Short mmCIF file of C-alpha atoms in Angstrom, two decimals:
data_model
loop_
_atom_site.label_atom_id
_atom_site.label_comp_id
_atom_site.label_asym_id
_atom_site.label_seq_id
_atom_site.Cartn_x
_atom_site.Cartn_y
_atom_site.Cartn_z
CA MET A 1 -0.06 0.07 0.07
CA THR A 2 2.84 2.25 1.02
CA VAL A 3 4.65 1.84 -2.33
CA ALA A 4 1.02 2.29 -4.23
CA ARG A 5 0.71 5.71 -2.69
CA LYS A 6 4.28 6.75 -3.39
CA LYS A 7 4.03 5.95 -7.22
CA THR A 8 0.47 8.04 -6.70
CA ARG A 9 1.79 10.82 -5.57
CA HIS A 10 4.90 11.09 -7.70
CA SER A 11 2.11 10.77 -10.41
CA LEU A 12 0.66 13.81 -9.49
CA LEU A 13 3.61 15.62 -9.45
CA THR A 14 4.47 15.03 -12.66
CA TYR A 15 1.08 16.05 -14.10
CA TYR A 16 1.83 19.23 -11.45
CA GLN A 17 5.29 19.60 -13.46
CA CYS A 18 3.50 19.17 -16.95
CA PHE A 19 1.16 22.01 -16.04
CA LEU A 20 3.85 24.43 -14.90
CA ALA A 21 5.16 23.91 -17.81
CA VAL A 22 2.36 24.78 -20.01
CA VAL A 23 2.15 28.30 -17.42
CA ALA A 24 5.79 29.16 -17.95
CA VAL A 25 5.09 28.69 -21.73
CA LEU A 26 1.45 30.74 -22.24
CA ILE A 27 3.13 33.33 -19.83
CA LEU A 28 6.37 33.75 -20.18
CA TYR A 29 7.67 32.51 -23.53
CA THR A 30 4.49 34.25 -25.36
CA ALA A 31 6.03 37.36 -23.69
CA ALA A 32 2.11 37.81 -22.15
CA ASP A 33 3.80 39.16 -18.64
CA ILE A 34 5.83 42.18 -20.68
CA TYR A 35 2.63 43.11 -22.26
CA TYR A 36 0.09 42.97 -19.55
CA TYR A 37 2.84 44.47 -17.58
CA ASP A 38 2.54 47.80 -19.54
CA LEU A 39 -0.55 47.64 -19.78
CA GLY A 40 -0.51 47.44 -15.68
CA VAL A 41 -2.67 44.26 -15.39
CA THR A 42 0.43 42.19 -14.06
CA PRO A 43 3.20 42.86 -11.28
CA ALA A 44 6.37 43.26 -12.60
CA VAL A 45 8.24 39.79 -14.53
CA LYS A 46 10.43 39.51 -11.60
CA TYR A 47 7.45 38.79 -9.17
CA ILE A 48 5.77 36.30 -12.00
CA VAL A 49 9.13 34.40 -12.22
CA GLY A 50 9.10 34.71 -7.77
CA GLY A 51 5.73 33.30 -8.07
CA LEU A 52 6.10 30.36 -10.07
CA CYS A 53 9.10 29.58 -7.91
CA VAL A 54 7.24 29.50 -5.24
CA ALA A 55 4.47 27.43 -7.31
CA ALA A 56 7.19 24.95 -8.32
CA SER A 57 8.69 24.29 -4.38
CA PRO A 58 6.87 21.00 -4.19
CA LEU A 59 8.75 19.73 -7.22
CA LEU A 60 11.75 19.60 -4.39
CA ILE A 61 9.91 16.90 -2.59
CA SER A 62 10.85 13.75 -5.16
CA PHE A 63 13.66 16.07 -6.95
CA ARG A 64 16.27 14.27 -5.06
CA LYS A 65 15.39 10.77 -5.21
CA LYS A 66 13.60 10.53 -8.24
CA ASN A 67 14.39 13.62 -10.58
CA PHE A 68 17.95 14.71 -10.09
CA LYS A 69 19.49 12.64 -12.04
CA TYR A 70 17.59 14.68 -15.13
CA VAL A 71 19.77 17.75 -14.12
CA PRO A 72 22.16 18.95 -16.65
CA ILE A 73 24.95 19.58 -14.62
CA GLY A 74 27.05 21.49 -17.34
CA VAL A 75 23.95 24.12 -17.37
CA ILE A 76 24.32 24.17 -13.34
CA LEU A 77 28.10 24.35 -13.87
CA TRP A 78 27.24 27.30 -16.44
CA CYS A 79 25.26 29.17 -14.03
CA GLY A 80 27.52 29.68 -11.44
CA LEU A 81 30.12 30.80 -14.31
CA TYR A 82 28.07 33.31 -15.87
CA SER A 83 26.89 34.50 -11.96
CA GLY A 84 30.73 34.75 -11.19
CA ILE A 85 31.74 36.64 -14.05
CA SER A 86 28.79 38.97 -13.66
CA ALA A 87 29.65 39.67 -10.04
CA ALA A 88 33.34 40.56 -11.10
CA SER A 89 32.15 42.73 -13.86
CA PHE A 90 29.79 44.43 -11.16
CA LEU A 91 32.43 44.89 -8.53
CA GLN A 92 34.68 46.89 -11.59
CA SER A 93 31.56 49.08 -12.34
CA VAL A 94 30.53 52.19 -10.89
CA PRO A 95 27.20 51.38 -9.68
CA THR A 96 24.97 53.35 -11.63
CA GLU A 97 21.11 52.81 -12.31
CA TYR A 98 22.07 50.80 -15.55
CA VAL A 99 24.68 48.93 -13.83
CA THR A 100 22.79 47.45 -11.22
CA GLN A 101 19.69 46.68 -13.65
CA GLU A 102 21.76 44.54 -15.77
CA LEU A 103 23.04 42.51 -12.56
CA GLU A 104 19.16 42.51 -11.25
CA THR A 105 19.02 41.33 -15.08
CA ARG A 106 21.50 38.66 -15.12
CA ILE A 107 20.32 37.31 -11.81
CA LEU A 108 16.69 36.92 -12.70
CA ALA A 109 18.08 35.30 -15.85
CA VAL A 110 19.82 32.30 -13.86
CA ILE A 111 16.82 32.49 -11.55
CA PHE A 112 14.71 31.18 -14.23
CA ILE A 113 17.08 28.74 -16.14
CA LEU A 114 17.45 27.05 -12.19
CA LEU A 115 13.48 26.92 -12.17
CA MET A 116 12.81 25.63 -15.76
CA THR A 117 15.72 23.16 -14.85
CA LEU A 118 13.55 22.02 -11.61
CA ILE A 119 10.31 22.14 -13.57
CA LEU A 120 11.48 20.24 -17.24
CA SER A 121 14.02 17.45 -15.10
CA GLY A 122 11.31 14.46 -14.67
CA GLU A 123 9.65 12.21 -17.06
CA PRO A 124 9.38 12.47 -20.72
CA ILE A 125 5.79 13.41 -20.66
CA VAL A 126 6.96 16.82 -19.09
CA ARG A 127 9.24 17.78 -22.02
CA THR A 128 6.59 16.45 -24.34
CA THR A 129 3.83 18.79 -23.17
CA LEU A 130 6.15 21.94 -23.30
CA ARG A 131 7.16 21.26 -26.85
CA TYR A 132 3.26 20.58 -27.65
CA THR A 133 2.39 24.04 -26.13
CA LEU A 134 5.03 25.60 -28.53
CA PHE A 135 2.58 25.01 -31.11
CA ILE A 136 0.17 27.31 -29.16
CA ALA A 137 2.74 29.84 -28.34
CA ALA A 138 3.59 30.01 -32.05
CA GLY A 139 -0.13 29.89 -32.98
CA ILE A 140 -0.76 33.06 -30.68
CA THR A 141 2.03 35.13 -31.83
CA ILE A 142 1.00 34.70 -35.50
CA PHE A 143 -2.16 35.55 -34.55
CA ASN A 144 -1.01 38.44 -32.91
CA ASN A 145 1.56 39.65 -35.71
CA PHE A 146 -1.16 39.69 -38.55
CA THR A 147 -3.51 41.66 -35.93
CA GLU A 148 -0.78 44.43 -35.64
CA LEU A 149 -0.24 44.23 -39.45
CA PHE A 150 -3.82 45.65 -40.12
CA ASN A 151 -4.44 47.26 -37.08
CA PRO A 152 -0.91 48.93 -35.84
CA GLU A 153 -2.93 50.18 -32.54
CA ALA A 154 -4.03 46.87 -31.69
CA PHE A 155 -1.80 46.55 -28.76
CA ASN A 156 -1.87 50.08 -27.62
CA GLU A 157 0.90 51.28 -29.37
CA PHE A 158 3.61 49.83 -27.13
CA ASN A 159 5.59 48.81 -30.04
CA ILE A 160 7.08 52.06 -31.88
CA THR A 161 8.98 50.41 -34.34
CA GLY A 162 6.16 50.00 -36.93
CA ARG A 163 6.61 46.61 -37.24
CA PRO A 164 4.23 43.81 -36.16
CA ALA A 165 5.53 42.37 -32.84
CA GLY A 166 2.59 41.16 -30.82
CA PHE A 167 3.17 40.51 -27.21
CA TYR A 168 6.80 40.93 -27.80
CA ILE A 169 6.88 44.69 -28.36
CA ASP A 170 9.91 43.85 -30.48
CA PRO A 171 9.66 42.43 -33.82
CA ASN A 172 12.81 40.54 -33.93
CA LYS A 173 12.28 38.69 -30.70
CA SER A 174 8.70 37.94 -32.17
CA GLY A 175 10.29 36.25 -35.30
CA ALA A 176 13.16 34.51 -32.97
CA SER A 177 10.20 33.80 -30.95
CA LEU A 178 8.52 31.84 -33.68
CA ILE A 179 11.54 29.84 -34.95
CA MET A 180 12.27 28.19 -31.71
CA ALA A 181 8.87 27.26 -31.95
CA MET A 182 9.27 25.32 -34.44
CA ILE A 183 12.75 24.02 -34.06
CA PHE A 184 11.04 22.04 -31.02
CA SER A 185 7.62 21.30 -32.40
CA ILE A 186 7.91 20.94 -36.50
CA GLY A 187 9.38 17.02 -35.35
CA LEU A 188 5.84 16.40 -33.84
CA LEU A 189 3.95 16.60 -36.92
CA PRO A 190 3.90 13.87 -39.31
CA LYS A 191 6.18 14.36 -41.99
CA LYS A 192 3.52 15.07 -44.80
CA LEU A 193 2.09 18.14 -42.62
CA ARG A 194 5.68 20.18 -41.62
CA ILE A 195 6.05 21.91 -44.64
CA PHE A 196 2.84 23.68 -44.33
CA TYR A 197 3.78 24.31 -40.77
CA PHE A 198 7.34 26.11 -41.86
CA ILE A 199 5.42 28.04 -44.81
CA ILE A 200 2.96 29.16 -41.87
CA ILE A 201 5.72 29.82 -39.35
CA PHE A 202 7.60 31.84 -42.40
CA SER A 203 4.75 33.92 -43.13
CA GLY A 204 4.20 34.94 -39.29
CA THR A 205 8.01 35.75 -39.33
CA PHE A 206 8.35 37.29 -42.50
CA ILE A 207 5.72 40.23 -41.59
CA THR A 208 7.65 41.16 -38.94
CA PHE A 209 10.29 42.52 -41.31
CA SER A 210 13.19 40.99 -39.20
CA ARG A 211 16.29 40.48 -41.70
CA GLY A 212 18.14 38.39 -39.49
CA ALA A 213 15.37 36.22 -38.52
CA THR A 214 14.42 35.52 -42.43
CA LEU A 215 18.01 34.84 -42.92
CA CYS A 216 17.95 32.20 -40.23
CA LEU A 217 14.33 30.42 -41.52
CA ILE A 218 16.46 30.43 -44.69
CA ILE A 219 19.36 28.84 -43.22
CA LEU A 220 17.25 26.21 -41.27
CA LEU A 221 15.19 25.38 -43.97
CA PHE A 222 18.52 24.09 -46.04
CA LEU A 223 19.20 22.04 -42.36
CA PHE A 224 16.08 20.79 -42.43
CA LEU A 225 15.73 19.40 -46.02
CA PHE A 226 18.96 18.24 -45.33
CA LYS A 227 18.46 16.23 -42.57
CA ARG A 228 15.40 14.72 -43.66
CA VAL A 229 13.06 16.49 -41.40
CA ILE A 230 10.86 18.27 -44.09
CA PRO A 231 10.97 15.25 -46.81
CA THR A 232 13.53 16.06 -50.19
CA SER A 233 10.02 15.16 -52.22
CA GLN A 234 8.19 18.38 -50.71
CA VAL A 235 11.46 20.97 -51.84
CA TYR A 236 9.84 22.09 -55.19
CA SER A 237 6.46 23.05 -53.39
CA ILE A 238 8.25 25.01 -50.41
CA PHE A 239 10.81 26.71 -52.80
CA GLY A 240 7.88 27.20 -55.19
CA SER A 241 5.89 29.11 -52.38
CA LEU A 242 8.83 31.06 -51.24
CA LEU A 243 9.71 31.91 -55.21
CA ILE A 244 6.60 33.30 -55.67
CA LEU A 245 6.88 35.71 -52.62
CA LEU A 246 10.12 36.53 -53.44
CA MET A 247 8.71 37.47 -56.99
CA ILE A 248 6.21 39.51 -55.67
CA ILE A 249 8.44 41.25 -53.47
CA GLY A 250 10.92 41.98 -56.32
CA ASN A 251 8.60 42.98 -59.03
CA VAL A 252 5.56 44.69 -57.50
CA GLY A 253 7.01 45.66 -54.03
CA ASN A 254 7.18 49.03 -54.22
CA TYR A 255 3.61 49.16 -56.16
CA LEU A 256 2.46 47.23 -53.15
CA VAL A 257 3.66 49.75 -50.26
CA ASN A 258 2.08 52.49 -52.48
CA GLN A 259 -1.07 50.94 -52.83
CA ALA A 260 -0.83 49.39 -49.00
CA SER A 261 0.18 53.00 -47.59
CA GLU A 262 -3.04 54.85 -49.23
CA LEU A 263 -5.47 52.49 -47.72
CA GLY A 264 -3.34 52.98 -44.57
CA VAL A 265 -2.15 49.53 -44.30
CA LEU A 266 1.15 49.85 -43.95
CA ASN A 267 3.25 52.35 -41.84
CA TYR A 268 6.36 54.05 -42.20
CA GLY A 269 8.64 51.55 -40.39
CA ILE A 270 7.38 48.72 -42.51
CA GLU A 271 7.70 50.77 -45.90
CA GLN A 272 11.58 51.17 -45.20
CA ARG A 273 11.79 47.24 -44.38
CA ILE A 274 10.16 46.51 -47.98
CA ILE A 275 11.97 48.90 -49.89
CA ALA A 276 15.23 47.91 -48.36
CA ILE A 277 14.38 44.69 -49.53
CA THR A 278 13.44 45.59 -53.11
CA ASN A 279 16.28 48.09 -53.59
CA PHE A 280 18.77 45.25 -51.47
CA ALA A 281 20.89 45.92 -55.04
CA ASP A 282 21.14 49.45 -55.02
CA PRO A 283 22.37 50.72 -52.00
CA ASP A 284 21.69 54.06 -53.12
CA LYS A 285 17.74 54.03 -52.93
CA ARG A 286 18.13 52.44 -49.44
CA GLU A 287 17.54 55.39 -46.43
CA ALA A 288 20.09 55.54 -43.59
CA ASP A 289 16.97 53.21 -41.48
CA ASP A 290 18.12 50.48 -43.48
CA GLY A 291 20.79 49.30 -40.42
CA SER A 292 23.11 52.04 -41.65
CA SER A 293 22.85 52.99 -37.86
CA ARG A 294 23.23 49.45 -36.76
CA SER A 295 26.40 49.17 -38.56
CA ASP A 296 27.83 52.50 -37.31
CA VAL A 297 27.25 51.33 -33.46
CA ALA A 298 28.91 48.04 -34.31
CA MET A 299 31.53 49.51 -35.56
CA LEU A 300 31.70 51.89 -32.46
CA ALA A 301 31.30 48.95 -30.18
CA TRP A 302 34.44 46.85 -31.72
CA LYS A 303 36.56 50.01 -31.44
CA THR A 304 35.47 50.44 -27.71
CA PHE A 305 36.37 46.65 -27.03
CA THR A 306 39.70 47.14 -28.56
CA LYS A 307 40.68 50.21 -26.29
CA LYS A 308 40.05 47.72 -22.98
CA PRO A 309 40.20 44.37 -24.48
CA PHE A 310 40.71 42.18 -21.41
CA LEU A 311 38.45 43.19 -18.44
CA GLY A 312 36.07 45.08 -20.05
CA TYR A 313 34.20 48.22 -18.87
CA GLY A 314 31.78 46.06 -16.80
CA ILE A 315 28.55 45.36 -17.24
CA GLY A 316 25.28 47.58 -18.09
CA TYR A 317 28.12 50.06 -19.85
CA ILE A 318 26.04 49.47 -23.13
CA ARG A 319 22.74 50.58 -21.79
CA GLU A 320 24.63 54.01 -21.58
CA TRP A 321 24.90 54.63 -25.06
CA GLY A 322 21.80 55.86 -26.09
CA ASP A 323 18.63 54.18 -27.66
CA ILE A 324 20.45 52.22 -30.32
CA LEU A 325 22.56 49.47 -29.02
CA PRO A 326 25.11 46.99 -30.56
CA HIS A 327 22.39 44.39 -31.91
CA ASN A 328 25.18 41.88 -31.10
CA MET A 329 25.37 39.58 -28.13
CA TYR A 330 29.13 38.75 -28.90
CA LEU A 331 30.14 42.77 -28.99
CA THR A 332 27.59 43.54 -26.08
CA TYR A 333 29.96 40.70 -23.87
CA MET A 334 33.09 41.75 -25.41
CA VAL A 335 32.66 45.17 -24.55
CA GLU A 336 31.17 44.42 -20.77
CA ASN A 337 33.31 41.70 -20.05
CA GLY A 338 36.31 41.82 -22.68
CA PHE A 339 37.49 39.06 -24.83
CA LEU A 340 36.18 36.28 -22.98
CA GLY A 341 32.88 37.68 -23.10
CA CYS A 342 32.19 36.45 -26.76
CA LEU A 343 32.67 32.68 -25.46
CA ILE A 344 29.88 33.31 -22.78
CA LEU A 345 27.38 32.28 -25.48
CA PRO A 346 28.96 29.51 -27.16
CA ALA A 347 29.94 28.17 -23.81
CA PHE A 348 26.20 27.80 -22.84
CA VAL A 349 25.92 26.28 -25.93
CA PHE A 350 28.45 23.58 -25.55
CA ALA A 351 26.96 22.92 -22.33
CA VAL A 352 23.27 22.47 -23.49
CA THR A 353 24.19 20.08 -26.67
CA ARG A 354 26.80 18.36 -25.10
CA ASN A 355 26.69 14.22 -25.20
CA SER A 356 23.15 14.68 -26.97
CA TYR A 357 22.01 11.77 -28.76
CA GLY A 358 19.14 10.65 -31.20
CA GLU A 359 16.63 13.45 -31.50
CA ALA A 360 18.30 15.81 -29.03
CA ARG A 361 21.06 15.87 -31.10
CA GLN A 362 19.35 16.71 -34.22
CA LEU A 363 17.97 19.49 -32.06
CA SER A 364 21.21 20.57 -30.94
CA LEU A 365 22.94 21.15 -34.57
CA PHE A 366 19.04 22.84 -35.45
CA PHE A 367 18.94 24.92 -32.29
CA GLY A 368 22.53 25.56 -32.01
CA VAL A 369 23.12 26.95 -35.44
CA PHE A 370 19.85 29.18 -34.99
CA ILE A 371 21.07 30.93 -32.06
CA LEU A 372 24.88 31.11 -32.72
CA LEU A 373 23.66 33.13 -35.83
CA TRP A 374 20.91 35.02 -34.15
CA ALA A 375 23.28 36.40 -31.44
CA LEU A 376 24.51 38.30 -34.36
CA PHE A 377 21.20 40.41 -34.87
CA SER A 378 20.47 40.53 -30.98
CA ASN A 379 22.20 41.30 -27.76
CA THR A 380 19.39 40.16 -25.51
CA VAL A 381 19.43 36.05 -25.81
CA LEU A 382 20.62 35.36 -22.48
CA GLU A 383 17.95 37.31 -20.54
CA ASP A 384 14.99 36.49 -23.21
CA ARG A 385 12.63 34.08 -21.29
CA GLU A 386 11.65 32.55 -24.70
CA THR A 387 15.64 31.89 -25.63
CA LEU A 388 16.09 30.50 -21.57
CA THR A 389 13.10 28.18 -21.58
CA VAL A 390 14.38 26.32 -25.02
CA PHE A 391 18.08 26.27 -23.63
CA VAL A 392 16.69 24.25 -20.86
CA LEU A 393 14.53 21.90 -22.98
CA LEU A 394 17.24 21.20 -24.69
CA ALA A 395 19.40 20.22 -22.07
CA VAL A 396 17.35 18.00 -20.13
CA MET A 397 16.43 16.07 -23.33
CA SER A 398 20.34 16.08 -24.23
CA LYS A 399 20.93 14.94 -20.96
CA TYR A 400 18.19 12.25 -20.83
CA SER A 401 19.28 11.07 -24.17
CA ARG A 402 22.49 10.30 -23.00
CA LEU A 403 20.78 8.20 -19.61
CA GLU A 404 18.68 6.36 -22.28
CA ARG A 405 22.05 5.55 -24.15
CA ILE A 406 23.76 4.16 -21.18
CA ASN A 407 20.83 2.49 -19.68
CA PRO A 408 18.17 1.57 -22.28
CA GLY A 409 14.97 0.52 -21.64
#
């Protein structure tokens, strides 16, 4: 009887883990917490994460005896290293508001990583549940993006870029979240449906007019075909669809811009992105908004790094630059933490993907390529909760695949 009750209790805790995983995706992965906080409906993110920590505390009951074996130790070690580097950098910095805020952001990121490790370290059903929930998250994001495309005021004008972003406010984050959701959920679909899923994700990402996200999708498409995630027999269909899209943009893009502007469908920000794409081969027709300001900031970041390459200028230094930051994780960390800063993200990717087998090994390829490339376009990779969520998901999947290889069955 005692054994039976114990199994039931553990079973309930497993389902509770599934519930917490769903909550984490629907609230934190979708960035609904950010949007509703800006509306004044929900508390700050740190309080939501704190509440989720309290809610996850019952998992500690059986964690040591049952689920500790699933914990990716490499991730825990990386968190310790990351915290140590951040603390040392904080001590060498002048404690301004930006510096303190950056330290809080990094501490919150580490706490969130440990929290998701606690939630996802368990039976495979927990991680499968999270992966299925990513379908819902992607659907919410795509719906929001199209809604904002045709009604720029749909999200209370929090988004000042003029490009659809939904809850994320930042269109680049919106595009990245869709790509990561696709990476970890496309394998759950029958092969004949994956092409349609890819096209849906592509459309939801493309309307954010994020050039980095679009480039990552194209590279992932080739990887999906190479690894047979999408059957090569469908290559003509998918490339035909993309070719039609590119022909429309290339031949009648400017005409569509003019017509859509007259109808009030597209705003200035989107117009400039389309003009930048349609006139890519003619730089004289592109305005300064077409990434030139970002290039200037990136060059400034590199020059700043070369002046103090060993220890850097301390965390939070980049935040003092103004509205336009270097949209590059490597440059950001090199300026703030010195030359070792460029290794922080690759070290995390290595800790997550090492010793993975089977499906986890394939996902490691897709996610590793994406995140290392995406870091060239974003300086918030290690603070975005949607990114940290899938980092932990892949880490626990890799650890589980290793356990299965050592002890099959």
